[in-house]
Amino acid sequence: MGGVAENANRRNLLRDAALEVLAAEGSRGLTHRAVDSAAGVPTGTAKNYFPTRDALLAAVAERCLDLFRQAGTLPTGVTGPTSREDFAALLRGLLEEATGPGRRRVLAYLELHGEASRKPWLGKVLAEISAMDFATMERLQRSAGLDVTPQRARVVTMAVHSAVVDLLAHPPEVPNGAGLDDLDEFVGGLLDVVYPPPRPGEAGSAGRP
């Protein structure tokens, strides 16, 4: 049993290292030697576990899938946002996470999309992640008490995806016209467009935070 656990731990170490290399060096930098170096293991180790470059890409995709599953699972007893304000705060947190602590994971995920345009098998793995992401975001919008339809949920999700790419691609000091220099304003405006707050005297959910 110890050997099985050790083998699984080494495999996970290499998957994490491959993700880091892909994020830091881009697709062309993803080599077995670079993964060995990032993992701090003897040369040839990554090739023993993942013999081809496609196998390395699959390993990163699998790791991204694991991470998305973990991110989409709420702790026991937590039901998600319970108001429009809560959901707005959650969206801001997602944007800050994607450009902060989660930056490497998101960069690797975006690199995988470029590869998937030429490798249909990889696109199937990413499609599973995407379906999970859209389902989770719709559930969170519903939890917040918003007037959800599948179309509205998708618009919010796609807007957040686009915002993440824009934030990663542009230095903070460079204006880009997307209004992302003020995340509260961006998130509030997005929700106002997709879920217009009620006019004075109308019943409905509260206005934007």
PDB file of N, CA and C in Angstrom, residues 3-4 11 23 32 42 51 57 79 82 101 106 112 114 119 139 141 146 149 158 170-171 175 177 179 202:
ATOM      1  N   GLY A   3       3.716   1.708  -1.406  1.00  0.00           N
ATOM      2  CA  GLY A   3       4.202   2.009  -2.741  1.00  0.00           C
ATOM      3  C   GLY A   3       3.148   2.677  -3.599  1.00  0.00           C
ATOM      4  N   VAL A   4       1.900   2.251  -3.464  1.00  0.00           N
ATOM      5  CA  VAL A   4       0.802   2.855  -4.229  1.00  0.00           C
ATOM      6  C   VAL A   4       0.623   4.315  -3.834  1.00  0.00           C
ATOM      7  N   ARG A  11       2.986  11.318  -8.578  1.00  0.00           N
ATOM      8  CA  ARG A  11       2.203  11.717  -9.754  1.00  0.00           C
ATOM      9  C   ARG A  11       1.570  13.087  -9.536  1.00  0.00           C
ATOM     10  N   ALA A  23       1.994  27.559 -16.708  1.00  0.00           N
ATOM     11  CA  ALA A  23       1.585  28.920 -16.370  1.00  0.00           C
ATOM     12  C   ALA A  23       2.739  29.910 -16.515  1.00  0.00           C
ATOM     13  N   HIS A  32       9.435  17.804 -20.429  1.00  0.00           N
ATOM     14  CA  HIS A  32       9.663  16.873 -19.327  1.00  0.00           C
ATOM     15  C   HIS A  32      10.797  17.361 -18.427  1.00  0.00           C
ATOM     16  N   PRO A  42      14.633  13.728 -10.033  1.00  0.00           N
ATOM     17  CA  PRO A  42      15.677  13.384 -11.004  1.00  0.00           C
ATOM     18  C   PRO A  42      15.188  13.494 -12.448  1.00  0.00           C
ATOM     19  N   PRO A  51       4.732   9.806 -20.563  1.00  0.00           N
ATOM     20  CA  PRO A  51       5.742   9.563 -21.599  1.00  0.00           C
ATOM     21  C   PRO A  51       5.774  10.576 -22.738  1.00  0.00           C
ATOM     22  N   LEU A  57       0.164  17.395 -21.058  1.00  0.00           N
ATOM     23  CA  LEU A  57      -0.984  18.297 -21.184  1.00  0.00           C
ATOM     24  C   LEU A  57      -2.214  17.690 -20.509  1.00  0.00           C
ATOM     25  N   THR A  79     -24.503  27.284   2.136  1.00  0.00           N
ATOM     26  CA  THR A  79     -25.446  27.163   1.018  1.00  0.00           C
ATOM     27  C   THR A  79     -25.130  28.099  -0.137  1.00  0.00           C
ATOM     28  N   THR A  82     -26.743  34.525  -0.218  1.00  0.00           N
ATOM     29  CA  THR A  82     -28.180  34.594   0.072  1.00  0.00           C
ATOM     30  C   THR A  82     -28.793  35.925  -0.329  1.00  0.00           C
ATOM     31  N   PRO A 101      -3.995  34.976  -5.861  1.00  0.00           N
ATOM     32  CA  PRO A 101      -3.540  33.633  -5.469  1.00  0.00           C
ATOM     33  C   PRO A 101      -3.782  32.555  -6.528  1.00  0.00           C
ATOM     34  N   VAL A 106      -5.146  29.824 -13.355  1.00  0.00           N
ATOM     35  CA  VAL A 106      -5.922  30.390 -14.462  1.00  0.00           C
ATOM     36  C   VAL A 106      -5.071  30.522 -15.716  1.00  0.00           C
ATOM     37  N   LEU A 112      -4.103  25.896 -21.839  1.00  0.00           N
ATOM     38  CA  LEU A 112      -4.724  24.649 -22.296  1.00  0.00           C
ATOM     39  C   LEU A 112      -5.756  24.909 -23.382  1.00  0.00           C
ATOM     40  N   GLY A 114      -5.625  27.205 -25.668  1.00  0.00           N
ATOM     41  CA  GLY A 114      -4.907  27.374 -26.925  1.00  0.00           C
ATOM     42  C   GLY A 114      -4.525  26.022 -27.525  1.00  0.00           C
ATOM     43  N   LYS A 119      -6.185  20.216 -30.498  1.00  0.00           N
ATOM     44  CA  LYS A 119      -6.244  18.853 -29.957  1.00  0.00           C
ATOM     45  C   LYS A 119      -7.655  18.603 -29.421  1.00  0.00           C
ATOM     46  N   ARG A 139     -26.145  28.016 -10.133  1.00  0.00           N
ATOM     47  CA  ARG A 139     -26.620  27.647  -8.791  1.00  0.00           C
ATOM     48  C   ARG A 139     -26.385  28.779  -7.796  1.00  0.00           C
ATOM     49  N   GLN A 141     -26.181  32.014  -8.452  1.00  0.00           N
ATOM     50  CA  GLN A 141     -27.098  33.123  -8.746  1.00  0.00           C
ATOM     51  C   GLN A 141     -28.495  32.812  -8.225  1.00  0.00           C
ATOM     52  N   LEU A 146     -31.673  35.790  -7.141  1.00  0.00           N
ATOM     53  CA  LEU A 146     -31.832  36.549  -8.381  1.00  0.00           C
ATOM     54  C   LEU A 146     -32.844  35.853  -9.296  1.00  0.00           C
ATOM     55  N   THR A 149     -32.468  32.901 -15.174  1.00  0.00           N
ATOM     56  CA  THR A 149     -32.783  32.045 -16.321  1.00  0.00           C
ATOM     57  C   THR A 149     -31.442  31.496 -16.797  1.00  0.00           C
ATOM     58  N   MET A 158     -20.032  34.337 -18.559  1.00  0.00           N
ATOM     59  CA  MET A 158     -19.153  34.706 -19.659  1.00  0.00           C
ATOM     60  C   MET A 158     -18.510  36.065 -19.423  1.00  0.00           C
ATOM     61  N   HIS A 170      -3.729  42.818 -19.104  1.00  0.00           N
ATOM     62  CA  HIS A 170      -3.393  44.234 -19.056  1.00  0.00           C
ATOM     63  C   HIS A 170      -2.816  44.616 -17.694  1.00  0.00           C
ATOM     64  N   PRO A 171      -1.684  45.315 -17.671  1.00  0.00           N
ATOM     65  CA  PRO A 171      -1.172  45.829 -16.402  1.00  0.00           C
ATOM     66  C   PRO A 171      -2.197  46.764 -15.770  1.00  0.00           C
ATOM     67  N   PRO A 175      -5.073  51.751 -18.869  1.00  0.00           N
ATOM     68  CA  PRO A 175      -6.524  51.767 -19.079  1.00  0.00           C
ATOM     69  C   PRO A 175      -6.886  50.892 -20.287  1.00  0.00           C
ATOM     70  N   GLY A 177     -10.497  50.361 -21.084  1.00  0.00           N
ATOM     71  CA  GLY A 177     -11.862  50.647 -21.498  1.00  0.00           C
ATOM     72  C   GLY A 177     -12.903  49.696 -20.968  1.00  0.00           C
ATOM     73  N   GLY A 179     -13.527  49.114 -17.744  1.00  0.00           N
ATOM     74  CA  GLY A 179     -14.039  49.522 -16.438  1.00  0.00           C
ATOM     75  C   GLY A 179     -13.588  48.635 -15.302  1.00  0.00           C
ATOM     76  N   GLU A 202     -41.825  49.357  -7.169  1.00  0.00           N
ATOM     77  CA  GLU A 202     -42.019  48.011  -7.698  1.00  0.00           C
ATOM     78  C   GLU A 202     -41.502  46.994  -6.694  1.00  0.00           C
TER      79      GLU A 202
END
